[in-house]
PDB file of C-alpha atoms in Angstrom:
ATOM      1  CA  MET A   1      64.980  98.463 -62.362  1.00  0.00           C
ATOM      2  CA  ASN A   2      68.183  99.854 -60.965  1.00  0.00           C
ATOM      3  CA  ILE A   3      70.834  97.600 -59.509  1.00  0.00           C
ATOM      4  CA  SER A   4      70.374  99.634 -56.287  1.00  0.00           C
ATOM      5  CA  ASN A   5      67.014  97.859 -55.821  1.00  0.00           C
ATOM      6  CA  ILE A   6      68.796  94.509 -55.647  1.00  0.00           C
ATOM      7  CA  SER A   7      70.789  93.224 -52.741  1.00  0.00           C
ATOM      8  CA  ASP A   8      74.336  92.544 -53.902  1.00  0.00           C
ATOM      9  CA  GLN A   9      74.446  89.698 -51.411  1.00  0.00           C
ATOM     10  CA  LEU A  10      74.050  86.162 -52.716  1.00  0.00           C
ATOM     11  CA  TYR A  11      72.735  83.604 -50.252  1.00  0.00           C
ATOM     12  CA  THR A  12      72.766  79.815 -50.314  1.00  0.00           C
ATOM     13  CA  THR A  13      70.348  79.388 -47.432  1.00  0.00           C
ATOM     14  CA  ALA A  14      66.769  80.332 -46.666  1.00  0.00           C
ATOM     15  CA  PRO A  15      66.113  83.808 -45.330  1.00  0.00           C
ATOM     16  CA  ASP A  16      64.877  84.519 -41.824  1.00  0.00           C
ATOM     17  CA  LYS A  17      61.095  84.077 -41.910  1.00  0.00           C
ATOM     18  CA  THR A  18      60.463  87.568 -40.550  1.00  0.00           C
ATOM     19  CA  GLY A  19      58.503  89.504 -43.152  1.00  0.00           C
ATOM     20  CA  ARG A  20      58.374  86.530 -45.536  1.00  0.00           C
ATOM     21  CA  LEU A  21      55.232  84.841 -46.811  1.00  0.00           C
ATOM     22  CA  PRO A  22      54.633  81.237 -45.742  1.00  0.00           C
ATOM     23  CA  LYS A  23      54.489  80.119 -49.402  1.00  0.00           C
ATOM     24  CA  GLU A  24      58.004  81.475 -49.983  1.00  0.00           C
ATOM     25  CA  MET A  25      59.346  79.793 -46.846  1.00  0.00           C
ATOM     26  CA  ALA A  26      57.692  76.529 -47.932  1.00  0.00           C
ATOM     27  CA  VAL A  27      59.802  76.624 -51.119  1.00  0.00           C
ATOM     28  CA  TYR A  28      63.054  76.909 -49.161  1.00  0.00           C
ATOM     29  CA  SER A  29      61.938  74.187 -46.782  1.00  0.00           C
ATOM     30  CA  LEU A  30      61.213  71.804 -49.658  1.00  0.00           C
ATOM     31  CA  LEU A  31      64.464  72.608 -51.477  1.00  0.00           C
ATOM     32  CA  ASP A  32      66.370  71.933 -48.249  1.00  0.00           C
ATOM     33  CA  GLU A  33      64.407  68.712 -47.628  1.00  0.00           C
ATOM     34  CA  LEU A  34      65.266  67.519 -51.146  1.00  0.00           C
ATOM     35  CA  SER A  35      68.923  68.630 -50.744  1.00  0.00           C
ATOM     36  CA  ILE A  36      68.662  70.900 -53.782  1.00  0.00           C
ATOM     37  CA  PRO A  37      71.294  73.647 -53.569  1.00  0.00           C
ATOM     38  CA  TYR A  38      70.430  77.137 -54.780  1.00  0.00           C
ATOM     39  CA  GLU A  39      71.707  80.671 -54.839  1.00  0.00           C
ATOM     40  CA  ARG A  40      69.296  83.402 -53.790  1.00  0.00           C
ATOM     41  CA  VAL A  41      69.135  87.148 -54.164  1.00  0.00           C
ATOM     42  CA  ASP A  42      66.531  89.479 -52.684  1.00  0.00           C
ATOM     43  CA  HIS A  43      65.231  92.480 -54.603  1.00  0.00           C
ATOM     44  CA  ALA A  44      62.341  94.846 -55.144  1.00  0.00           C
ATOM     45  CA  VAL A  45      59.223  93.490 -56.879  1.00  0.00           C
ATOM     46  CA  THR A  46      59.903  92.346 -60.436  1.00  0.00           C
ATOM     47  CA  GLU A  47      56.936  92.046 -62.770  1.00  0.00           C
ATOM     48  CA  THR A  48      58.631  91.907 -66.166  1.00  0.00           C
ATOM     49  CA  MET A  49      61.533  90.114 -67.804  1.00  0.00           C
ATOM     50  CA  GLU A  50      63.219  93.495 -68.361  1.00  0.00           C
ATOM     51  CA  ALA A  51      63.183  94.071 -64.610  1.00  0.00           C
ATOM     52  CA  CYS A  52      65.076  90.801 -64.168  1.00  0.00           C
ATOM     53  CA  GLU A  53      68.092  91.770 -66.290  1.00  0.00           C
ATOM     54  CA  ASN A  54      70.181  92.968 -63.341  1.00  0.00           C
ATOM     55  CA  ILE A  55      69.187  89.894 -61.363  1.00  0.00           C
ATOM     56  CA  ASP A  56      70.381  87.751 -64.280  1.00  0.00           C
ATOM     57  CA  MET A  57      73.790  89.419 -64.106  1.00  0.00           C
ATOM     58  CA  LEU A  58      74.109  89.058 -60.345  1.00  0.00           C
ATOM     59  CA  LEU A  59      73.068  85.375 -60.301  1.00  0.00           C
ATOM     60  CA  ASP A  60      74.859  84.645 -63.592  1.00  0.00           C
ATOM     61  CA  VAL A  61      71.725  82.979 -64.955  1.00  0.00           C
ATOM     62  CA  SER A  62      68.907  83.885 -67.312  1.00  0.00           C
ATOM     63  CA  MET A  63      65.589  84.071 -65.526  1.00  0.00           C
ATOM     64  CA  CYS A  64      62.944  81.888 -67.134  1.00  0.00           C
ATOM     65  CA  LYS A  65      59.819  83.361 -68.582  1.00  0.00           C
ATOM     66  CA  ASN A  66      57.017  81.422 -66.885  1.00  0.00           C
ATOM     67  CA  LEU A  67      53.578  81.719 -68.428  1.00  0.00           C
ATOM     68  CA  PHE A  68      50.442  80.275 -66.865  1.00  0.00           C
ATOM     69  CA  LEU A  69      48.104  79.363 -69.703  1.00  0.00           C
ATOM     70  CA  ARG A  70      44.735  77.728 -70.256  1.00  0.00           C
ATOM     71  CA  ASN A  71      42.706  76.354 -73.106  1.00  0.00           C
ATOM     72  CA  ARG A  72      39.610  78.198 -74.338  1.00  0.00           C
ATOM     73  CA  GLN A  73      37.268  76.003 -72.290  1.00  0.00           C
ATOM     74  CA  LYS A  74      39.223  76.606 -69.050  1.00  0.00           C
ATOM     75  CA  THR A  75      39.546  72.853 -68.563  1.00  0.00           C
ATOM     76  CA  ALA A  76      43.294  72.435 -69.157  1.00  0.00           C
ATOM     77  CA  PHE A  77      46.040  74.510 -67.570  1.00  0.00           C
ATOM     78  CA  TYR A  78      49.692  74.763 -68.569  1.00  0.00           C
ATOM     79  CA  LEU A  79      52.833  76.235 -67.063  1.00  0.00           C
ATOM     80  CA  LEU A  80      55.169  77.154 -69.914  1.00  0.00           C
ATOM     81  CA  MET A  81      58.833  77.705 -69.083  1.00  0.00           C
ATOM     82  CA  MET A  82      60.841  79.403 -71.795  1.00  0.00           C
ATOM     83  CA  PRO A  83      63.913  81.608 -72.228  1.00  0.00           C
ATOM     84  CA  GLY A  84      63.238  85.121 -70.992  1.00  0.00           C
ATOM     85  CA  LYS A  85      64.041  86.822 -74.271  1.00  0.00           C
ATOM     86  CA  LYS A  86      62.128  84.385 -76.470  1.00  0.00           C
ATOM     87  CA  LYS A  87      58.807  85.504 -77.936  1.00  0.00           C
ATOM     88  CA  PHE A  88      55.749  83.438 -77.030  1.00  0.00           C
ATOM     89  CA  LYS A  89      53.835  82.328 -80.117  1.00  0.00           C
ATOM     90  CA  THR A  90      50.447  81.062 -78.986  1.00  0.00           C
ATOM     91  CA  LYS A  91      49.593  79.419 -82.307  1.00  0.00           C
ATOM     92  CA  ASP A  92      52.836  77.413 -82.437  1.00  0.00           C
ATOM     93  CA  VAL A  93      52.720  76.179 -78.835  1.00  0.00           C
ATOM     94  CA  SER A  94      49.004  75.332 -79.058  1.00  0.00           C
ATOM     95  CA  LYS A  95      49.624  73.274 -82.196  1.00  0.00           C
ATOM     96  CA  GLN A  96      52.550  71.389 -80.610  1.00  0.00           C
ATOM     97  CA  LEU A  97      50.401  70.558 -77.583  1.00  0.00           C
ATOM     98  CA  GLY A  98      47.414  69.577 -79.729  1.00  0.00           C
ATOM     99  CA  THR A  99      45.066  71.882 -77.875  1.00  0.00           C
ATOM    100  CA  SER A 100      42.760  74.739 -78.682  1.00  0.00           C
ATOM    101  CA  ARG A 101      44.403  78.111 -78.831  1.00  0.00           C
ATOM    102  CA  LEU A 102      45.997  78.892 -75.486  1.00  0.00           C
ATOM    103  CA  SER A 103      45.532  82.143 -73.634  1.00  0.00           C
ATOM    104  CA  PHE A 104      46.731  83.527 -70.331  1.00  0.00           C
ATOM    105  CA  ALA A 105      44.945  82.031 -67.345  1.00  0.00           C
ATOM    106  CA  GLU A 106      43.221  84.322 -64.906  1.00  0.00           C
ATOM    107  CA  ALA A 107      44.815  85.096 -61.542  1.00  0.00           C
ATOM    108  CA  GLU A 108      42.188  83.077 -59.680  1.00  0.00           C
ATOM    109  CA  TYR A 109      43.453  79.890 -61.377  1.00  0.00           C
ATOM    110  CA  MET A 110      47.090  80.732 -60.545  1.00  0.00           C
ATOM    111  CA  GLU A 111      46.151  81.013 -56.909  1.00  0.00           C
ATOM    112  CA  GLN A 112      43.886  77.952 -56.962  1.00  0.00           C
ATOM    113  CA  TYR A 113      46.380  75.571 -58.554  1.00  0.00           C
ATOM    114  CA  LEU A 114      49.833  76.994 -57.764  1.00  0.00           C
ATOM    115  CA  ASN A 115      49.278  79.376 -54.814  1.00  0.00           C
ATOM    116  CA  ILE A 116      50.959  82.071 -56.905  1.00  0.00           C
ATOM    117  CA  THR A 117      49.946  85.581 -57.894  1.00  0.00           C
ATOM    118  CA  PRO A 118      50.658  87.287 -61.245  1.00  0.00           C
ATOM    119  CA  GLY A 119      54.312  88.241 -61.618  1.00  0.00           C
ATOM    120  CA  SER A 120      55.460  85.373 -59.397  1.00  0.00           C
ATOM    121  CA  VAL A 121      54.721  82.375 -61.624  1.00  0.00           C
ATOM    122  CA  SER A 122      57.398  79.720 -61.209  1.00  0.00           C
ATOM    123  CA  VAL A 123      58.004  76.025 -61.745  1.00  0.00           C
ATOM    124  CA  LEU A 124      58.376  75.856 -57.965  1.00  0.00           C
ATOM    125  CA  GLY A 125      54.635  76.533 -57.661  1.00  0.00           C
ATOM    126  CA  LEU A 126      54.050  72.973 -58.844  1.00  0.00           C
ATOM    127  CA  MET A 127      54.780  71.894 -55.269  1.00  0.00           C
ATOM    128  CA  ASN A 128      51.276  73.235 -54.511  1.00  0.00           C
ATOM    129  CA  ASP A 129      49.589  71.329 -57.356  1.00  0.00           C
ATOM    130  CA  SER A 130      49.011  68.028 -55.575  1.00  0.00           C
ATOM    131  CA  ASN A 131      46.178  67.097 -57.955  1.00  0.00           C
ATOM    132  CA  HIS A 132      48.430  67.529 -61.017  1.00  0.00           C
ATOM    133  CA  ALA A 133      45.950  69.874 -62.675  1.00  0.00           C
ATOM    134  CA  VAL A 134      48.748  71.869 -64.329  1.00  0.00           C
ATOM    135  CA  HIS A 135      50.723  70.453 -67.248  1.00  0.00           C
ATOM    136  CA  LEU A 136      54.348  71.558 -67.341  1.00  0.00           C
ATOM    137  CA  VAL A 137      55.651  72.581 -70.749  1.00  0.00           C
ATOM    138  CA  ILE A 138      59.346  73.390 -71.233  1.00  0.00           C
ATOM    139  CA  ASP A 139      60.895  75.089 -74.241  1.00  0.00           C
ATOM    140  CA  LYS A 140      63.663  72.804 -75.483  1.00  0.00           C
ATOM    141  CA  GLU A 141      66.251  75.625 -75.285  1.00  0.00           C
ATOM    142  CA  LEU A 142      65.975  75.622 -71.480  1.00  0.00           C
ATOM    143  CA  LEU A 143      66.959  71.969 -71.307  1.00  0.00           C
ATOM    144  CA  ASP A 144      70.412  72.903 -72.637  1.00  0.00           C
ATOM    145  CA  ASN A 145      71.027  75.364 -69.786  1.00  0.00           C
ATOM    146  CA  GLU A 146      72.960  74.199 -66.742  1.00  0.00           C
ATOM    147  CA  TYR A 147      70.867  76.448 -64.482  1.00  0.00           C
ATOM    148  CA  ILE A 148      67.345  77.803 -64.322  1.00  0.00           C
ATOM    149  CA  GLY A 149      66.496  81.153 -62.783  1.00  0.00           C
ATOM    150  CA  CYS A 150      63.092  81.389 -61.092  1.00  0.00           C
ATOM    151  CA  HIS A 151      61.175  82.968 -58.225  1.00  0.00           C
ATOM    152  CA  PRO A 152      60.401  81.126 -54.975  1.00  0.00           C
ATOM    153  CA  CYS A 153      56.644  81.685 -55.530  1.00  0.00           C
ATOM    154  CA  ILE A 154      57.079  85.408 -54.821  1.00  0.00           C
ATOM    155  CA  ASN A 155      58.707  88.042 -57.016  1.00  0.00           C
ATOM    156  CA  THR A 156      60.879  89.720 -54.385  1.00  0.00           C
ATOM    157  CA  SER A 157      63.544  87.009 -54.479  1.00  0.00           C
ATOM    158  CA  SER A 158      65.124  85.020 -57.272  1.00  0.00           C
ATOM    159  CA  LEU A 159      66.861  81.667 -57.282  1.00  0.00           C
ATOM    160  CA  LYS A 160      69.477  79.945 -59.414  1.00  0.00           C
ATOM    161  CA  ILE A 161      68.962  76.180 -59.438  1.00  0.00           C
ATOM    162  CA  ARG A 162      70.581  73.434 -61.506  1.00  0.00           C
ATOM    163  CA  THR A 163      68.257  72.400 -64.333  1.00  0.00           C
ATOM    164  CA  GLU A 164      68.906  68.723 -63.641  1.00  0.00           C
ATOM    165  CA  ASP A 165      67.865  69.210 -60.001  1.00  0.00           C
ATOM    166  CA  ILE A 166      64.543  70.700 -61.102  1.00  0.00           C
ATOM    167  CA  LEU A 167      63.947  67.919 -63.626  1.00  0.00           C
ATOM    168  CA  ASN A 168      65.268  64.915 -61.721  1.00  0.00           C
ATOM    169  CA  ILE A 169      64.622  65.741 -58.081  1.00  0.00           C
ATOM    170  CA  PHE A 170      62.004  68.484 -57.722  1.00  0.00           C
ATOM    171  CA  LEU A 171      59.611  67.259 -60.434  1.00  0.00           C
ATOM    172  CA  LYS A 172      60.083  63.658 -59.357  1.00  0.00           C
ATOM    173  CA  HIS A 173      59.035  64.735 -55.857  1.00  0.00           C
ATOM    174  CA  THR A 174      55.949  66.635 -57.076  1.00  0.00           C
ATOM    175  CA  GLY A 175      55.035  63.868 -59.503  1.00  0.00           C
ATOM    176  CA  HIS A 176      54.882  66.206 -62.485  1.00  0.00           C
ATOM    177  CA  THR A 177      56.127  65.244 -65.929  1.00  0.00           C
ATOM    178  CA  TRP A 178      56.764  67.683 -68.731  1.00  0.00           C
ATOM    179  CA  THR A 179      56.275  68.121 -72.424  1.00  0.00           C
ATOM    180  CA  THR A 180      58.990  69.724 -74.530  1.00  0.00           C
ATOM    181  CA  VAL A 181      58.092  72.326 -77.171  1.00  0.00           C
ATOM    182  CA  ASP A 182      60.009  74.554 -79.531  1.00  0.00           C
TER     183      ASP A 182
END
């Protein structure tokens, strides 16, 4: 992805709703309601961590890799947040969680539980999981970062948010707890 596909403008407010999906605008509304500050940049669709490298530089944050996973029986669902450059090792994470081998959850479950489509998975999607069907799992390395980079439930914008605001305000509001893995 070329830097020309990214706006060089950083914003600290929600965009005008024209041309924006309601689920994206709901994220900004909730962040504002919770008084969680953020920086935002708009860009072309990003579907890979490699495509986020220029966004990382502009926001001065490393975008999180967010994986939506499920157990073999499709009865337990997990949102794994980890550093973007870190390799996901299914066997290791499954063992730490004490569950059957994890695999990627199908798009229908992303939409059902988080109102998110593939490529847009984000911790912010937990605002749509009112039944707490999704277990949040955070790689311990992320907890050392001052900021988290994530999408506002759509992969045409990216946000930089203080890690402590996600953990102590956002997750408290949604009622989600998390498990730490390495």
